[in-house]
Amino acid sequence: MERNPMRRQLAIMRQSLFDQGHVDEQFVQLEELQDDANPNFVEEVVTLYYRDSARIILNIEQALERKPFDFRKLDAYMHQFKGSSSSIGAKKVKAESTLFREYCKSGNGEGCMRSFQQLKKEYATLRKKLGTYFQLARQAGPVETASRPK
Amino acid sequence: MTVEQIVSEGKDQFPIGMRVLAVDDDPTCLLLLGTLLRRCQYHVTTTSQAKTALKMLRENKNKFDLVISDVHMPDMDGFKLLEHVGLEMDLPVIMLSANGDTKLVMKGITHGACDYLLKPVRIEELQNIWQHVVRRKKKDRCNSGSKDKPHPDSGEAAGIGNVDNNGKLNKKRKDQNEDEDDERDENGHDNEDPSAQKKPRVVWSVELHRKFVAAVNQLGIDKAVPKKILELMNVEKLTRENVASHLQKFRLYLKRISCVANQQANMAAALGTADSAYLRMGSLNGLGNFHTLAGSDQLHNAAFRSFPPSGVLGRLNTPAGLGIRGLPSPGTIQLGHVQNSGNPTNDLSKLQSFVPGNHNTNILQGMPMSLELDRLQHNKNVGHIGELPTTDSMTVFPGSGNLVDARITGFSNNQLLGVTSNSLMLEGSSQQATSHTSVSAIGFQNGNALSDFTSIAPASNQLQDSKAGSQGQASPINCNAGQIIRSAPQEWNAPRKDAPYQSHASINSSIPINGAMIQLGQCLDRNNSIFHRTTDLDSVGPLNFVDPLSIKHSEGDNSIMEPSVIEKEGYLMFQPRPHGSHVPDNIGSLEDLASAMMKQADATVIL
């Protein structure tokens, strides 16, 4: 059936997300929470994450524009960001957050800036990949239900 | 199916249907948490605001079985929420955080969390959280069997304290002693504590609060940890969580006090009810109060009693006659009388003696409470100040000889001072024990109080003499207060130089209690313009209370010593707490202060 190739593609895409280290075990937890009652749970959570974390990213950016750096504040923001990121299983983003916090703790402004740039990159990459992934998932349709006319 | 059936079925299926309240400011995490919990078949309510959560919990305590809360939240610290819930509702609370630092986990546990989970939380961990509900229910059942806390130390301490009171700045002892005294007086109170049957809801009676303050004072506001306070208090059925929560409130209170510097408020608080107490305090007028205070347990108790969580002040009142009340009475000298007079000598030890002997000093004792309050950061604890040993004498500073000067620094009429002073005093005594000439009547606001305070503050004869004496005296309190307040304790000492004001200054500065300080100044000066400086209050700046204080005290010529003192010293009492809002700067009268304080207290209480 048409969905099979799609489903297969979806599975491959999903696997690469894990293999490339973009997402971790937590992502699986999200998937497990998805069910008939909550058919798009993963996408919902991820969407919410990107919406909410955009605010934190902005805060951090603004904070990085003020010199000297308020490391305490930066660390607080990043702590928050890290919490959200880890909730959706964003592995690389989370790792970069940890690094950023290390720099904050040691007062390394340069390190913070570098790390933040990297973090934003990972953040954007993940968003793109997940976006594609969800789109495909929608197209592939839910496994159990009958295919919906496209 | 009838409702009962459904309900009972739900219960039988426990943990299925267990009602959980989830709090987390992060929407992603909250969504995830809620979903996970639902997957565990719990009945979930989510909110991103801690305040909302508290509101929901307060509306109906039986609506939830368990609370899960994030640690870092913008509107309220997770630990604070934890304490509130533990204290008010006695529900199990699980903390949640992305940060798994041992320190934080420890903090969570010491604040009463029954578990600490790391984010991202896994469903397996949530599947077993129901155990905490069961465990707590079981514990509550056991608790009803009375928690007997063996306080072997208390008794001994008390005894020793008595002996030590005179001259021994053994803060601990003093506190113990005070406690003992309190206990004697308030034995009933202890019994009144709600038995910890099931949801033990602790009512912080005046006596209890007094003990609490005494304990805190003894330990020193910085070192006062719930566990130790609990031990010192030696009250049955009081849990560490109760104390922790109360301590937090107390600290806030102290902070508020210093800002508010509502002597009146303090006094009022001491008098008994947070609201009316203030007013009542005014009536006490130093002299009259003292009399009543001296030796009148009721007064003390009454004062405290009516002081609901903020009862600290109330306590102060009792002894407060010292000044808090309405100082306008020339009673300042009364303090001297009250005090047991004998002490008026400058030594702090004198004060100490006051404490034990002089009921007057109690006022001071109360003070530390206020200091504590500061910590608690609850203004509501304004009353705490009152708690100062209303016990009749200026024992304001239990033992800590610091009072030496017993400068009732703040005692000028302002009840607040009394309150604050008490705290201050207490602190001073214990901590300062040294240079501070005895916390001179930290709060004993009444201008007369000064004189009164002086008596309190053993510090010096000054007190005895009438107001004039108090001038110098005031310092002790301040000093102490400062200590207690945590704020620049050193400052307290410093002020001494100015003598009358010194104490104030020191107290003020040290006393984080916002209002406390001011009051002191005020109080002290009431009649004796000992604190001439009071006028400076304004200059004090951050200390809002300064103004009111000065205003208030202006009744007599007492310039609010505080203000001036403060300035000079630079301590300006209460750490400039921006709680300006607390105290209307232009409180023209003590009453205003009192009401302001009350409002603050109320506000604080409301949370």
PDB file of N, CA, C and O in Angstrom, chain B residues 54-101:
ATOM      1  N   LEU B  54      -1.308  26.899  45.177  1.00  0.00           N
ATOM      2  CA  LEU B  54      -1.578  27.090  46.598  1.00  0.00           C
ATOM      3  C   LEU B  54      -3.029  27.456  46.826  1.00  0.00           C
ATOM      4  O   LEU B  54      -3.668  27.012  47.773  1.00  0.00           O
ATOM      5  N   LYS B  55      -3.492  28.260  45.955  1.00  0.00           N
ATOM      6  CA  LYS B  55      -4.882  28.689  46.081  1.00  0.00           C
ATOM      7  C   LYS B  55      -5.798  27.484  45.979  1.00  0.00           C
ATOM      8  O   LYS B  55      -6.705  27.291  46.782  1.00  0.00           O
ATOM      9  N   MET B  56      -5.529  26.676  45.013  1.00  0.00           N
ATOM     10  CA  MET B  56      -6.352  25.486  44.835  1.00  0.00           C
ATOM     11  C   MET B  56      -6.277  24.589  46.054  1.00  0.00           C
ATOM     12  O   MET B  56      -7.271  24.030  46.496  1.00  0.00           O
ATOM     13  N   LEU B  57      -5.100  24.486  46.565  1.00  0.00           N
ATOM     14  CA  LEU B  57      -4.932  23.618  47.718  1.00  0.00           C
ATOM     15  C   LEU B  57      -5.646  24.174  48.934  1.00  0.00           C
ATOM     16  O   LEU B  57      -6.205  23.444  49.737  1.00  0.00           O
ATOM     17  N   ARG B  58      -5.589  25.459  49.038  1.00  0.00           N
ATOM     18  CA  ARG B  58      -6.225  26.056  50.206  1.00  0.00           C
ATOM     19  C   ARG B  58      -7.732  25.993  50.121  1.00  0.00           C
ATOM     20  O   ARG B  58      -8.407  25.896  51.139  1.00  0.00           O
ATOM     21  N   GLU B  59      -8.198  26.064  48.902  1.00  0.00           N
ATOM     22  CA  GLU B  59      -9.648  26.032  48.748  1.00  0.00           C
ATOM     23  C   GLU B  59     -10.209  24.764  49.339  1.00  0.00           C
ATOM     24  O   GLU B  59     -11.228  24.765  50.003  1.00  0.00           O
ATOM     25  N   ASN B  60      -9.534  23.723  49.035  1.00  0.00           N
ATOM     26  CA  ASN B  60     -10.045  22.466  49.538  1.00  0.00           C
ATOM     27  C   ASN B  60      -8.881  21.524  49.791  1.00  0.00           C
ATOM     28  O   ASN B  60      -8.270  21.000  48.870  1.00  0.00           O
ATOM     29  N   LYS B  61      -8.602  21.375  51.035  1.00  0.00           N
ATOM     30  CA  LYS B  61      -7.446  20.577  51.353  1.00  0.00           C
ATOM     31  C   LYS B  61      -7.600  19.129  50.940  1.00  0.00           C
ATOM     32  O   LYS B  61      -6.633  18.417  50.764  1.00  0.00           O
ATOM     33  N   ASN B  62      -8.800  18.730  50.832  1.00  0.00           N
ATOM     34  CA  ASN B  62      -8.986  17.318  50.531  1.00  0.00           C
ATOM     35  C   ASN B  62      -9.130  17.030  49.058  1.00  0.00           C
ATOM     36  O   ASN B  62      -9.563  15.958  48.666  1.00  0.00           O
ATOM     37  N   LYS B  63      -8.794  18.001  48.301  1.00  0.00           N
ATOM     38  CA  LYS B  63      -8.986  17.811  46.880  1.00  0.00           C
ATOM     39  C   LYS B  63      -7.847  17.030  46.243  1.00  0.00           C
ATOM     40  O   LYS B  63      -7.980  16.494  45.161  1.00  0.00           O
ATOM     41  N   PHE B  64      -6.725  17.051  46.905  1.00  0.00           N
ATOM     42  CA  PHE B  64      -5.566  16.393  46.315  1.00  0.00           C
ATOM     43  C   PHE B  64      -4.900  15.450  47.292  1.00  0.00           C
ATOM     44  O   PHE B  64      -4.960  15.635  48.502  1.00  0.00           O
ATOM     45  N   ASP B  65      -4.237  14.482  46.700  1.00  0.00           N
ATOM     46  CA  ASP B  65      -3.504  13.541  47.536  1.00  0.00           C
ATOM     47  C   ASP B  65      -2.023  13.814  47.528  1.00  0.00           C
ATOM     48  O   ASP B  65      -1.306  13.445  48.458  1.00  0.00           O
ATOM     49  N   LEU B  66      -1.592  14.400  46.457  1.00  0.00           N
ATOM     50  CA  LEU B  66      -0.148  14.551  46.285  1.00  0.00           C
ATOM     51  C   LEU B  66       0.144  15.760  45.405  1.00  0.00           C
ATOM     52  O   LEU B  66      -0.626  16.091  44.510  1.00  0.00           O
ATOM     53  N   VAL B  67       1.256  16.364  45.674  1.00  0.00           N
ATOM     54  CA  VAL B  67       1.658  17.516  44.869  1.00  0.00           C
ATOM     55  C   VAL B  67       3.043  17.257  44.273  1.00  0.00           C
ATOM     56  O   VAL B  67       3.945  16.790  44.966  1.00  0.00           O
ATOM     57  N   ILE B  68       3.160  17.554  42.999  1.00  0.00           N
ATOM     58  CA  ILE B  68       4.489  17.455  42.374  1.00  0.00           C
ATOM     59  C   ILE B  68       4.816  18.849  41.873  1.00  0.00           C
ATOM     60  O   ILE B  68       4.032  19.452  41.149  1.00  0.00           O
ATOM     61  N   SER B  69       5.968  19.292  42.258  1.00  0.00           N
ATOM     62  CA  SER B  69       6.300  20.659  41.881  1.00  0.00           C
ATOM     63  C   SER B  69       7.729  20.810  41.404  1.00  0.00           C
ATOM     64  O   SER B  69       8.642  20.164  41.899  1.00  0.00           O
ATOM     65  N   ASP B  70       7.874  21.696  40.468  1.00  0.00           N
ATOM     66  CA  ASP B  70       9.200  22.019  39.966  1.00  0.00           C
ATOM     67  C   ASP B  70       9.895  22.874  41.029  1.00  0.00           C
ATOM     68  O   ASP B  70       9.244  23.552  41.828  1.00  0.00           O
ATOM     69  N   VAL B  71      11.186  22.855  40.984  1.00  0.00           N
ATOM     70  CA  VAL B  71      11.928  23.637  41.964  1.00  0.00           C
ATOM     71  C   VAL B  71      12.073  25.097  41.543  1.00  0.00           C
ATOM     72  O   VAL B  71      11.832  26.015  42.315  1.00  0.00           O
ATOM     73  N   HIS B  72      12.422  25.264  40.289  1.00  0.00           N
ATOM     74  CA  HIS B  72      12.656  26.626  39.831  1.00  0.00           C
ATOM     75  C   HIS B  72      11.438  27.190  39.138  1.00  0.00           C
ATOM     76  O   HIS B  72      11.122  26.807  38.023  1.00  0.00           O
ATOM     77  N   MET B  73      10.807  28.089  39.825  1.00  0.00           N
ATOM     78  CA  MET B  73       9.632  28.702  39.222  1.00  0.00           C
ATOM     79  C   MET B  73       9.722  30.207  39.412  1.00  0.00           C
ATOM     80  O   MET B  73      10.221  30.674  40.429  1.00  0.00           O
ATOM     81  N   PRO B  74       9.227  30.913  38.466  1.00  0.00           N
ATOM     82  CA  PRO B  74       9.375  32.365  38.562  1.00  0.00           C
ATOM     83  C   PRO B  74       8.555  33.026  39.668  1.00  0.00           C
ATOM     84  O   PRO B  74       9.030  33.928  40.333  1.00  0.00           O
ATOM     85  N   ASP B  75       7.342  32.549  39.858  1.00  0.00           N
ATOM     86  CA  ASP B  75       6.524  33.283  40.826  1.00  0.00           C
ATOM     87  C   ASP B  75       6.761  32.872  42.275  1.00  0.00           C
ATOM     88  O   ASP B  75       6.499  33.615  43.195  1.00  0.00           O
ATOM     89  N   MET B  76       7.241  31.704  42.452  1.00  0.00           N
ATOM     90  CA  MET B  76       7.497  31.288  43.832  1.00  0.00           C
ATOM     91  C   MET B  76       8.511  30.151  43.822  1.00  0.00           C
ATOM     92  O   MET B  76       8.451  29.269  42.983  1.00  0.00           O
ATOM     93  N   ASP B  77       9.370  30.198  44.740  1.00  0.00           N
ATOM     94  CA  ASP B  77      10.363  29.146  44.819  1.00  0.00           C
ATOM     95  C   ASP B  77       9.689  27.825  45.166  1.00  0.00           C
ATOM     96  O   ASP B  77       8.791  27.769  46.007  1.00  0.00           O
ATOM     97  N   GLY B  78      10.129  26.793  44.520  1.00  0.00           N
ATOM     98  CA  GLY B  78       9.525  25.493  44.761  1.00  0.00           C
ATOM     99  C   GLY B  78       9.629  25.050  46.206  1.00  0.00           C
ATOM    100  O   GLY B  78       8.719  24.422  46.748  1.00  0.00           O
ATOM    101  N   PHE B  79      10.701  25.420  46.833  1.00  0.00           N
ATOM    102  CA  PHE B  79      10.883  25.002  48.223  1.00  0.00           C
ATOM    103  C   PHE B  79       9.901  25.720  49.128  1.00  0.00           C
ATOM    104  O   PHE B  79       9.442  25.191  50.139  1.00  0.00           O
ATOM    105  N   LYS B  80       9.635  26.917  48.753  1.00  0.00           N
ATOM    106  CA  LYS B  80       8.697  27.678  49.556  1.00  0.00           C
ATOM    107  C   LYS B  80       7.308  27.056  49.431  1.00  0.00           C
ATOM    108  O   LYS B  80       6.590  26.893  50.415  1.00  0.00           O
ATOM    109  N   LEU B  81       6.979  26.736  48.227  1.00  0.00           N
ATOM    110  CA  LEU B  81       5.679  26.101  48.010  1.00  0.00           C
ATOM    111  C   LEU B  81       5.641  24.810  48.813  1.00  0.00           C
ATOM    112  O   LEU B  81       4.647  24.490  49.468  1.00  0.00           O
ATOM    113  N   LEU B  82       6.711  24.138  48.772  1.00  0.00           N
ATOM    114  CA  LEU B  82       6.827  22.882  49.488  1.00  0.00           C
ATOM    115  C   LEU B  82       6.546  23.065  50.969  1.00  0.00           C
ATOM    116  O   LEU B  82       5.789  22.310  51.581  1.00  0.00           O
ATOM    117  N   GLU B  83       7.136  24.067  51.503  1.00  0.00           N
ATOM    118  CA  GLU B  83       6.925  24.281  52.930  1.00  0.00           C
ATOM    119  C   GLU B  83       5.495  24.663  53.233  1.00  0.00           C
ATOM    120  O   GLU B  83       4.925  24.225  54.222  1.00  0.00           O
ATOM    121  N   HIS B  84       4.968  25.471  52.399  1.00  0.00           N
ATOM    122  CA  HIS B  84       3.590  25.880  52.643  1.00  0.00           C
ATOM    123  C   HIS B  84       2.658  24.692  52.612  1.00  0.00           C
ATOM    124  O   HIS B  84       1.795  24.532  53.470  1.00  0.00           O
ATOM    125  N   VAL B  85       2.854  23.917  51.615  1.00  0.00           N
ATOM    126  CA  VAL B  85       1.983  22.771  51.493  1.00  0.00           C
ATOM    127  C   VAL B  85       2.162  21.843  52.681  1.00  0.00           C
ATOM    128  O   VAL B  85       1.203  21.343  53.259  1.00  0.00           O
ATOM    129  N   GLY B  86       3.392  21.647  53.020  1.00  0.00           N
ATOM    130  CA  GLY B  86       3.644  20.750  54.141  1.00  0.00           C
ATOM    131  C   GLY B  86       3.055  21.286  55.427  1.00  0.00           C
ATOM    132  O   GLY B  86       2.502  20.558  56.233  1.00  0.00           O
ATOM    133  N   LEU B  87       3.176  22.577  55.583  1.00  0.00           N
ATOM    134  CA  LEU B  87       2.718  23.169  56.832  1.00  0.00           C
ATOM    135  C   LEU B  87       1.209  23.309  56.878  1.00  0.00           C
ATOM    136  O   LEU B  87       0.573  23.006  57.866  1.00  0.00           O
ATOM    137  N   GLU B  88       0.673  23.780  55.808  1.00  0.00           N
ATOM    138  CA  GLU B  88      -0.749  24.070  55.844  1.00  0.00           C
ATOM    139  C   GLU B  88      -1.623  22.882  55.518  1.00  0.00           C
ATOM    140  O   GLU B  88      -2.708  22.737  56.051  1.00  0.00           O
ATOM    141  N   MET B  89      -1.145  22.133  54.587  1.00  0.00           N
ATOM    142  CA  MET B  89      -2.018  21.043  54.159  1.00  0.00           C
ATOM    143  C   MET B  89      -1.493  19.675  54.509  1.00  0.00           C
ATOM    144  O   MET B  89      -2.211  18.713  54.402  1.00  0.00           O
ATOM    145  N   ASP B  90      -0.282  19.660  54.827  1.00  0.00           N
ATOM    146  CA  ASP B  90       0.308  18.381  55.188  1.00  0.00           C
ATOM    147  C   ASP B  90       0.107  17.333  54.099  1.00  0.00           C
ATOM    148  O   ASP B  90      -0.304  16.213  54.364  1.00  0.00           O
ATOM    149  N   LEU B  91       0.383  17.722  52.900  1.00  0.00           N
ATOM    150  CA  LEU B  91       0.293  16.762  51.804  1.00  0.00           C
ATOM    151  C   LEU B  91       1.710  16.385  51.402  1.00  0.00           C
ATOM    152  O   LEU B  91       2.630  17.183  51.524  1.00  0.00           O
ATOM    153  N   PRO B  92       1.866  15.197  50.880  1.00  0.00           N
ATOM    154  CA  PRO B  92       3.208  14.849  50.410  1.00  0.00           C
ATOM    155  C   PRO B  92       3.532  15.661  49.148  1.00  0.00           C
ATOM    156  O   PRO B  92       2.687  15.838  48.279  1.00  0.00           O
ATOM    157  N   VAL B  93       4.733  16.138  49.114  1.00  0.00           N
ATOM    158  CA  VAL B  93       5.169  16.928  47.968  1.00  0.00           C
ATOM    159  C   VAL B  93       6.420  16.306  47.371  1.00  0.00           C
ATOM    160  O   VAL B  93       7.355  15.973  48.083  1.00  0.00           O
ATOM    161  N   ILE B  94       6.383  16.188  46.061  1.00  0.00           N
ATOM    162  CA  ILE B  94       7.552  15.661  45.357  1.00  0.00           C
ATOM    163  C   ILE B  94       8.166  16.803  44.570  1.00  0.00           C
ATOM    164  O   ILE B  94       7.465  17.516  43.853  1.00  0.00           O
ATOM    165  N   MET B  95       9.445  16.934  44.706  1.00  0.00           N
ATOM    166  CA  MET B  95      10.124  17.998  43.968  1.00  0.00           C
ATOM    167  C   MET B  95      10.633  17.450  42.649  1.00  0.00           C
ATOM    168  O   MET B  95      10.987  16.274  42.532  1.00  0.00           O
ATOM    169  N   LEU B  96      10.682  18.343  41.703  1.00  0.00           N
ATOM    170  CA  LEU B  96      11.088  17.959  40.365  1.00  0.00           C
ATOM    171  C   LEU B  96      12.082  18.989  39.873  1.00  0.00           C
ATOM    172  O   LEU B  96      11.850  20.185  40.005  1.00  0.00           O
ATOM    173  N   SER B  97      13.168  18.522  39.322  1.00  0.00           N
ATOM    174  CA  SER B  97      14.108  19.518  38.814  1.00  0.00           C
ATOM    175  C   SER B  97      15.043  18.920  37.798  1.00  0.00           C
ATOM    176  O   SER B  97      15.332  17.722  37.826  1.00  0.00           O
ATOM    177  N   ALA B  98      15.541  19.767  36.945  1.00  0.00           N
ATOM    178  CA  ALA B  98      16.521  19.300  35.980  1.00  0.00           C
ATOM    179  C   ALA B  98      17.886  19.248  36.660  1.00  0.00           C
ATOM    180  O   ALA B  98      18.828  18.663  36.150  1.00  0.00           O
ATOM    181  N   ASN B  99      17.950  19.896  37.792  1.00  0.00           N
ATOM    182  CA  ASN B  99      19.205  19.984  38.508  1.00  0.00           C
ATOM    183  C   ASN B  99      19.246  18.958  39.629  1.00  0.00           C
ATOM    184  O   ASN B  99      18.440  18.985  40.546  1.00  0.00           O
ATOM    185  N   GLY B 100      20.172  18.072  39.528  1.00  0.00           N
ATOM    186  CA  GLY B 100      20.245  17.024  40.533  1.00  0.00           C
ATOM    187  C   GLY B 100      21.366  17.189  41.535  1.00  0.00           C
ATOM    188  O   GLY B 100      21.808  16.227  42.155  1.00  0.00           O
ATOM    189  N   ASP B 101      21.784  18.408  41.732  1.00  0.00           N
ATOM    190  CA  ASP B 101      22.842  18.657  42.713  1.00  0.00           C
ATOM    191  C   ASP B 101      22.485  18.097  44.070  1.00  0.00           C
ATOM    192  O   ASP B 101      21.378  18.288  44.548  1.00  0.00           O
TER     193      ASP B 101
END
